[in-house]
Amino acid sequence: DVKVTQSSRYLVKRTGEKVFLECVQDMDHENMFWYRQDPGLGLRLIYFSYDVKMKEKGDIPEGYSVSREKKERFSLILESASTNQTSMYLCASIEGQGNTGELFFGEGSRLTVL
Amino acid sequence: AQKVTQAQTEISVVEKEDVTLDCVYETRDTTYYLFWYKQPPSGELVFLIRRNSFDEQNEISGRYSWNFQKSTSSFNFTITASQVVDSAVYFCALSEAYSGGGADGLTFGKGTHLIIQP
């Protein structure tokens, strides 16, 4: 069974803390994505990666960075968490480049910043 | 720019009723792809269907059916004889070919929260 695994389902952090959200996929997919989901706003793309050590900004990259040191792992980093980054974060992967097939999602990481 | 509108924020029906979730899209491209995803309470979005702009045939999969109409730029989703397990948030999404048709160019609607009451 194919799988995208996000390391933490629920996190509570304080303002100013550094936060790492980890995502691992076991499907050997080239492309990986980080989305943010907020009520009334749907899913918004933060960053994506087409290959190891490669990253591209999505629609809302401010306040975030990413790391892709290995093909199967894509990390989202909040250098200094703020309350407006309280949200649900979803990782996804897809096979190939420019592929219009199925996105595979993790179960999400719900982050609360106090 | 591409845009997806799901006007229904929340729908509540009683089990066994039929329900239709609306999706209207905007695009400048003649080649594009439309998707529906389901997000159950567990949080993980699950792919339901993909349709390309040249294939206007309606699709049926069990109790699920999709009506694609280019003339009205709509890609509506109907659940027949709804069940409690259908309760979820449903997202419609659009990808334009000029953006490479890739998932980085995927635009999601804001989602419709479907509640099926027993």
mmCIF file of C-alpha atoms in Angstrom:
data_model
loop_
_atom_site.group_PDB
_atom_site.id
_atom_site.type_symbol
_atom_site.label_atom_id
_atom_site.label_comp_id
_atom_site.label_asym_id
_atom_site.label_seq_id
_atom_site.Cartn_x
_atom_site.Cartn_y
_atom_site.Cartn_z
ATOM 1 C CA ASP A 1 0.000 0.000 0.000
ATOM 2 C CA VAL A 2 1.539 3.298 -1.105
ATOM 3 C CA LYS A 3 2.157 5.763 1.608
ATOM 4 C CA VAL A 4 3.005 9.350 2.409
ATOM 5 C CA THR A 5 3.855 9.663 6.075
ATOM 6 C CA GLN A 6 3.997 12.871 8.037
ATOM 7 C CA SER A 7 5.960 12.585 11.240
ATOM 8 C CA SER A 8 3.674 14.524 13.553
ATOM 9 C CA ARG A 9 -0.117 14.647 13.482
ATOM 10 C CA TYR A 10 -0.378 17.353 16.130
ATOM 11 C CA LEU A 11 2.177 19.897 17.308
ATOM 12 C CA VAL A 12 1.987 22.810 19.715
ATOM 13 C CA LYS A 13 4.804 25.342 19.535
ATOM 14 C CA ARG A 14 5.526 28.770 20.940
ATOM 15 C CA THR A 15 6.048 31.926 18.926
ATOM 16 C CA GLY A 16 9.634 32.204 17.755
ATOM 17 C CA GLU A 17 10.396 28.499 17.941
ATOM 18 C CA LYS A 18 11.909 26.664 14.992
ATOM 19 C CA VAL A 19 9.582 23.970 13.676
ATOM 20 C CA PHE A 20 10.377 21.000 11.458
ATOM 21 C CA LEU A 21 7.636 19.094 9.681
ATOM 22 C CA GLU A 22 8.860 15.876 8.115
ATOM 23 C CA CYS A 23 7.346 13.970 5.220
ATOM 24 C CA VAL A 24 8.436 10.623 3.803
ATOM 25 C CA GLN A 25 7.042 8.784 0.779
ATOM 26 C CA ASP A 26 7.726 5.193 -0.176
ATOM 27 C CA MET A 27 6.691 5.367 -3.836
ATOM 28 C CA ASP A 28 9.982 6.643 -5.319
ATOM 29 C CA HIS A 29 8.174 9.764 -6.553
ATOM 30 C CA GLU A 30 10.207 12.616 -7.985
ATOM 31 C CA ASN A 31 7.788 15.375 -7.023
ATOM 32 C CA MET A 32 6.873 16.382 -3.504
ATOM 33 C CA PHE A 33 4.743 19.241 -2.206
ATOM 34 C CA TRP A 34 3.818 21.099 0.947
ATOM 35 C CA TYR A 35 0.361 22.636 1.198
ATOM 36 C CA ARG A 36 -1.313 24.622 3.883
ATOM 37 C CA GLN A 37 -5.035 24.154 4.541
ATOM 38 C CA ASP A 38 -7.094 26.792 6.283
ATOM 39 C CA PRO A 39 -10.882 27.053 6.715
ATOM 40 C CA GLY A 40 -12.430 29.058 3.912
ATOM 41 C CA LEU A 41 -9.159 29.220 1.983
ATOM 42 C CA GLY A 42 -8.775 25.657 0.754
ATOM 43 C CA LEU A 43 -5.317 24.294 -0.046
ATOM 44 C CA ARG A 44 -2.484 26.651 -0.851
ATOM 45 C CA LEU A 45 0.898 25.544 -2.164
ATOM 46 C CA ILE A 46 3.871 26.581 -0.024
ATOM 47 C CA TYR A 47 6.837 24.881 -1.712
ATOM 48 C CA PHE A 48 7.468 21.974 -4.021
ATOM 49 C CA SER A 49 10.430 19.944 -5.182
ATOM 50 C CA TYR A 50 11.048 18.087 -8.441
ATOM 51 C CA ASP A 51 14.282 16.446 -7.400
ATOM 52 C CA VAL A 52 16.780 16.009 -4.603
ATOM 53 C CA LYS A 53 18.217 19.347 -3.432
ATOM 54 C CA MET A 54 15.823 21.161 -5.739
ATOM 55 C CA LYS A 55 13.047 23.441 -4.470
ATOM 56 C CA GLU A 56 10.605 25.885 -5.962
ATOM 57 C CA LYS A 57 8.379 28.457 -4.296
ATOM 58 C CA GLY A 58 4.675 27.959 -4.409
ATOM 59 C CA ASP A 59 1.988 30.549 -3.844
ATOM 60 C CA ILE A 60 2.720 31.364 -0.185
ATOM 61 C CA PRO A 61 6.403 30.668 0.602
ATOM 62 C CA GLU A 62 6.953 33.578 2.997
ATOM 63 C CA GLY A 63 7.990 32.440 6.445
ATOM 64 C CA TYR A 64 8.829 28.923 5.295
ATOM 65 C CA SER A 65 11.772 27.011 3.889
ATOM 66 C CA VAL A 66 12.209 23.422 2.767
ATOM 67 C CA SER A 67 14.858 20.760 2.514
ATOM 68 C CA ARG A 68 15.115 17.744 0.229
ATOM 69 C CA GLU A 69 18.333 15.877 0.912
ATOM 70 C CA LYS A 70 16.940 12.487 -0.077
ATOM 71 C CA LYS A 71 14.395 11.588 -2.726
ATOM 72 C CA GLU A 72 11.927 10.111 -0.267
ATOM 73 C CA ARG A 73 12.043 12.910 2.309
ATOM 74 C CA PHE A 74 10.774 16.497 2.076
ATOM 75 C CA SER A 75 10.917 18.723 5.137
ATOM 76 C CA LEU A 76 9.090 21.963 5.804
ATOM 77 C CA ILE A 77 10.831 24.397 8.144
ATOM 78 C CA LEU A 78 9.393 27.343 10.019
ATOM 79 C CA GLU A 79 12.483 29.280 11.092
ATOM 80 C CA SER A 80 10.579 31.372 13.634
ATOM 81 C CA ALA A 81 7.015 30.262 14.111
ATOM 82 C CA SER A 82 4.289 32.884 14.336
ATOM 83 C CA THR A 83 0.651 32.610 15.387
ATOM 84 C CA ASN A 84 -0.531 33.165 11.817
ATOM 85 C CA GLN A 85 1.194 29.919 10.874
ATOM 86 C CA THR A 86 -1.271 27.941 12.970
ATOM 87 C CA SER A 87 -2.747 25.659 10.357
ATOM 88 C CA MET A 88 -3.046 22.179 8.910
ATOM 89 C CA TYR A 89 -0.035 21.247 6.777
ATOM 90 C CA LEU A 90 -0.355 18.594 4.102
ATOM 91 C CA CYS A 91 2.464 16.846 2.277
ATOM 92 C CA ALA A 92 1.885 15.211 -1.110
ATOM 93 C CA SER A 93 3.827 13.417 -3.803
ATOM 94 C CA ILE A 94 3.307 12.509 -7.447
ATOM 95 C CA GLU A 95 5.212 10.406 -9.934
ATOM 96 C CA GLY A 96 7.246 11.976 -12.727
ATOM 97 C CA GLN A 97 7.600 15.579 -13.889
ATOM 98 C CA GLY A 98 4.653 17.484 -15.254
ATOM 99 C CA ASN A 99 2.515 14.550 -14.374
ATOM 100 C CA THR A 100 -1.189 15.184 -14.209
ATOM 101 C CA GLY A 101 -2.065 12.033 -12.417
ATOM 102 C CA GLU A 102 -2.966 11.309 -8.861
ATOM 103 C CA LEU A 103 -1.484 13.238 -5.967
ATOM 104 C CA PHE A 104 -0.870 11.101 -2.885
ATOM 105 C CA PHE A 105 -1.344 12.941 0.389
ATOM 106 C CA GLY A 106 -0.234 12.367 3.949
ATOM 107 C CA GLU A 107 -2.693 12.624 6.814
ATOM 108 C CA GLY A 108 -1.637 16.126 7.695
ATOM 109 C CA SER A 109 0.130 17.853 10.561
ATOM 110 C CA ARG A 110 -1.982 20.210 12.619
ATOM 111 C CA LEU A 111 0.271 22.930 14.012
ATOM 112 C CA THR A 112 -0.779 25.335 16.756
ATOM 113 C CA VAL A 113 1.518 28.266 17.499
ATOM 114 C CA LEU A 114 0.863 29.951 20.838
ATOM 115 C CA ALA B 1 -5.373 32.939 -14.251
ATOM 116 C CA GLN B 2 -7.021 29.682 -13.347
ATOM 117 C CA LYS B 3 -9.713 29.611 -10.702
ATOM 118 C CA VAL B 4 -11.937 27.003 -9.123
ATOM 119 C CA THR B 5 -15.159 27.912 -7.325
ATOM 120 C CA GLN B 6 -17.032 25.605 -5.018
ATOM 121 C CA ALA B 7 -19.914 27.802 -3.971
ATOM 122 C CA GLN B 8 -21.328 25.332 -1.451
ATOM 123 C CA THR B 9 -19.378 25.675 1.763
ATOM 124 C CA GLU B 10 -21.370 23.040 3.603
ATOM 125 C CA ILE B 11 -24.155 20.637 2.639
ATOM 126 C CA SER B 12 -26.128 18.501 5.057
ATOM 127 C CA VAL B 13 -28.444 15.717 3.884
ATOM 128 C CA VAL B 14 -30.066 12.678 5.377
ATOM 129 C CA GLU B 15 -28.661 9.282 4.522
ATOM 130 C CA LYS B 16 -29.912 7.771 1.258
ATOM 131 C CA GLU B 17 -30.592 11.141 -0.303
ATOM 132 C CA ASP B 18 -28.822 12.071 -3.533
ATOM 133 C CA VAL B 19 -26.511 15.066 -3.343
ATOM 134 C CA THR B 20 -24.639 17.115 -5.945
ATOM 135 C CA LEU B 21 -21.490 19.095 -5.248
ATOM 136 C CA ASP B 22 -20.912 21.948 -7.656
ATOM 137 C CA CYS B 23 -17.600 22.970 -9.199
ATOM 138 C CA VAL B 24 -17.150 25.855 -11.614
ATOM 139 C CA TYR B 25 -13.771 26.656 -13.103
ATOM 140 C CA GLU B 26 -12.083 29.404 -15.083
ATOM 141 C CA THR B 27 -9.158 28.912 -17.427
ATOM 142 C CA ARG B 28 -7.600 30.534 -20.488
ATOM 143 C CA ASP B 29 -6.195 27.260 -21.686
ATOM 144 C CA THR B 30 -7.919 24.883 -24.082
ATOM 145 C CA THR B 31 -6.117 21.907 -22.574
ATOM 146 C CA TYR B 32 -6.585 21.347 -18.881
ATOM 147 C CA TYR B 33 -7.296 18.704 -16.281
ATOM 148 C CA LEU B 34 -9.975 18.572 -13.617
ATOM 149 C CA PHE B 35 -9.870 16.557 -10.415
ATOM 150 C CA TRP B 36 -11.969 15.681 -7.392
ATOM 151 C CA TYR B 37 -10.439 14.737 -4.053
ATOM 152 C CA LYS B 38 -12.118 13.536 -0.853
ATOM 153 C CA GLN B 39 -10.807 14.452 2.601
ATOM 154 C CA PRO B 40 -12.374 12.280 5.324
ATOM 155 C CA PRO B 41 -12.050 13.207 9.007
ATOM 156 C CA SER B 42 -8.710 11.352 9.140
ATOM 157 C CA GLY B 43 -7.219 14.240 7.134
ATOM 158 C CA GLU B 44 -5.685 12.477 4.152
ATOM 159 C CA LEU B 45 -6.936 13.686 0.767
ATOM 160 C CA VAL B 46 -7.878 10.819 -1.502
ATOM 161 C CA PHE B 47 -7.978 11.059 -5.282
ATOM 162 C CA LEU B 48 -11.384 10.331 -6.808
ATOM 163 C CA ILE B 49 -11.198 11.238 -10.482
ATOM 164 C CA ARG B 50 -9.263 13.080 -13.193
ATOM 165 C CA ARG B 51 -10.804 14.345 -16.386
ATOM 166 C CA ASN B 52 -9.009 16.064 -19.284
ATOM 167 C CA SER B 53 -10.627 18.878 -21.229
ATOM 168 C CA PHE B 54 -11.074 16.812 -24.383
ATOM 169 C CA ASP B 55 -13.076 14.108 -22.683
ATOM 170 C CA GLU B 56 -16.588 15.325 -21.935
ATOM 171 C CA GLN B 57 -18.021 11.914 -21.290
ATOM 172 C CA ASN B 58 -19.707 11.645 -17.957
ATOM 173 C CA GLU B 59 -18.223 9.148 -15.551
ATOM 174 C CA ILE B 60 -19.947 6.780 -13.173
ATOM 175 C CA SER B 61 -18.246 4.764 -10.478
ATOM 176 C CA GLY B 62 -20.646 2.941 -8.226
ATOM 177 C CA ARG B 63 -22.682 5.569 -6.357
ATOM 178 C CA TYR B 64 -20.446 8.371 -7.624
ATOM 179 C CA SER B 65 -20.935 10.198 -10.913
ATOM 180 C CA TRP B 66 -19.373 13.244 -12.508
ATOM 181 C CA ASN B 67 -20.916 15.628 -15.018
ATOM 182 C CA PHE B 68 -18.391 17.608 -17.077
ATOM 183 C CA GLN B 69 -19.861 20.431 -19.148
ATOM 184 C CA LYS B 70 -17.421 22.686 -20.986
ATOM 185 C CA SER B 71 -20.243 24.973 -22.104
ATOM 186 C CA THR B 72 -20.847 26.014 -18.511
ATOM 187 C CA SER B 73 -17.280 25.376 -17.247
ATOM 188 C CA SER B 74 -18.590 22.994 -14.649
ATOM 189 C CA PHE B 75 -17.488 19.640 -13.286
ATOM 190 C CA ASN B 76 -20.151 18.577 -10.817
ATOM 191 C CA PHE B 77 -20.041 15.540 -8.570
ATOM 192 C CA THR B 78 -23.129 13.560 -7.561
ATOM 193 C CA ILE B 79 -23.414 10.951 -4.852
ATOM 194 C CA THR B 80 -26.439 8.715 -5.196
ATOM 195 C CA ALA B 81 -28.021 7.115 -2.142
ATOM 196 C CA SER B 82 -25.589 8.848 0.197
ATOM 197 C CA GLN B 83 -24.114 7.041 3.196
ATOM 198 C CA VAL B 84 -22.664 8.277 6.470
ATOM 199 C CA VAL B 85 -19.187 7.210 5.256
ATOM 200 C CA ASP B 86 -19.491 9.790 2.484
ATOM 201 C CA SER B 87 -19.201 12.538 5.091
ATOM 202 C CA ALA B 88 -16.024 14.439 4.215
ATOM 203 C CA VAL B 89 -14.682 17.606 2.673
ATOM 204 C CA TYR B 90 -14.585 17.380 -1.112
ATOM 205 C CA PHE B 91 -12.202 19.424 -3.223
ATOM 206 C CA CYS B 92 -12.382 20.182 -6.901
ATOM 207 C CA ALA B 93 -9.088 21.116 -8.605
ATOM 208 C CA LEU B 94 -7.831 22.364 -11.972
ATOM 209 C CA SER B 95 -4.476 22.064 -13.725
ATOM 210 C CA GLU B 96 -3.712 23.967 -16.923
ATOM 211 C CA ALA B 97 -1.545 22.428 -19.635
ATOM 212 C CA TYR B 98 0.325 25.699 -20.283
ATOM 213 C CA SER B 99 1.730 25.446 -16.778
ATOM 214 C CA GLY B 100 3.078 22.058 -17.773
ATOM 215 C CA GLY B 101 -0.039 20.403 -16.525
ATOM 216 C CA GLY B 102 1.971 19.505 -13.495
ATOM 217 C CA ALA B 103 0.823 19.289 -9.924
ATOM 218 C CA ASP B 104 2.629 22.547 -9.107
ATOM 219 C CA GLY B 105 0.063 24.270 -11.294
ATOM 220 C CA LEU B 106 -2.860 22.647 -9.511
ATOM 221 C CA THR B 107 -5.458 25.069 -8.164
ATOM 222 C CA PHE B 108 -7.871 23.776 -5.559
ATOM 223 C CA GLY B 109 -11.328 25.054 -4.769
ATOM 224 C CA LYS B 110 -12.068 25.914 -1.156
ATOM 225 C CA GLY B 111 -13.878 22.664 -0.592
ATOM 226 C CA THR B 112 -17.404 21.592 0.270
ATOM 227 C CA HIS B 113 -18.037 20.004 3.644
ATOM 228 C CA LEU B 114 -20.584 17.256 3.134
ATOM 229 C CA ILE B 115 -22.442 15.975 6.183
ATOM 230 C CA ILE B 116 -24.543 12.853 5.856
ATOM 231 C CA GLN B 117 -26.882 12.425 8.792
ATOM 232 C CA PRO B 118 -28.068 8.951 9.751
#
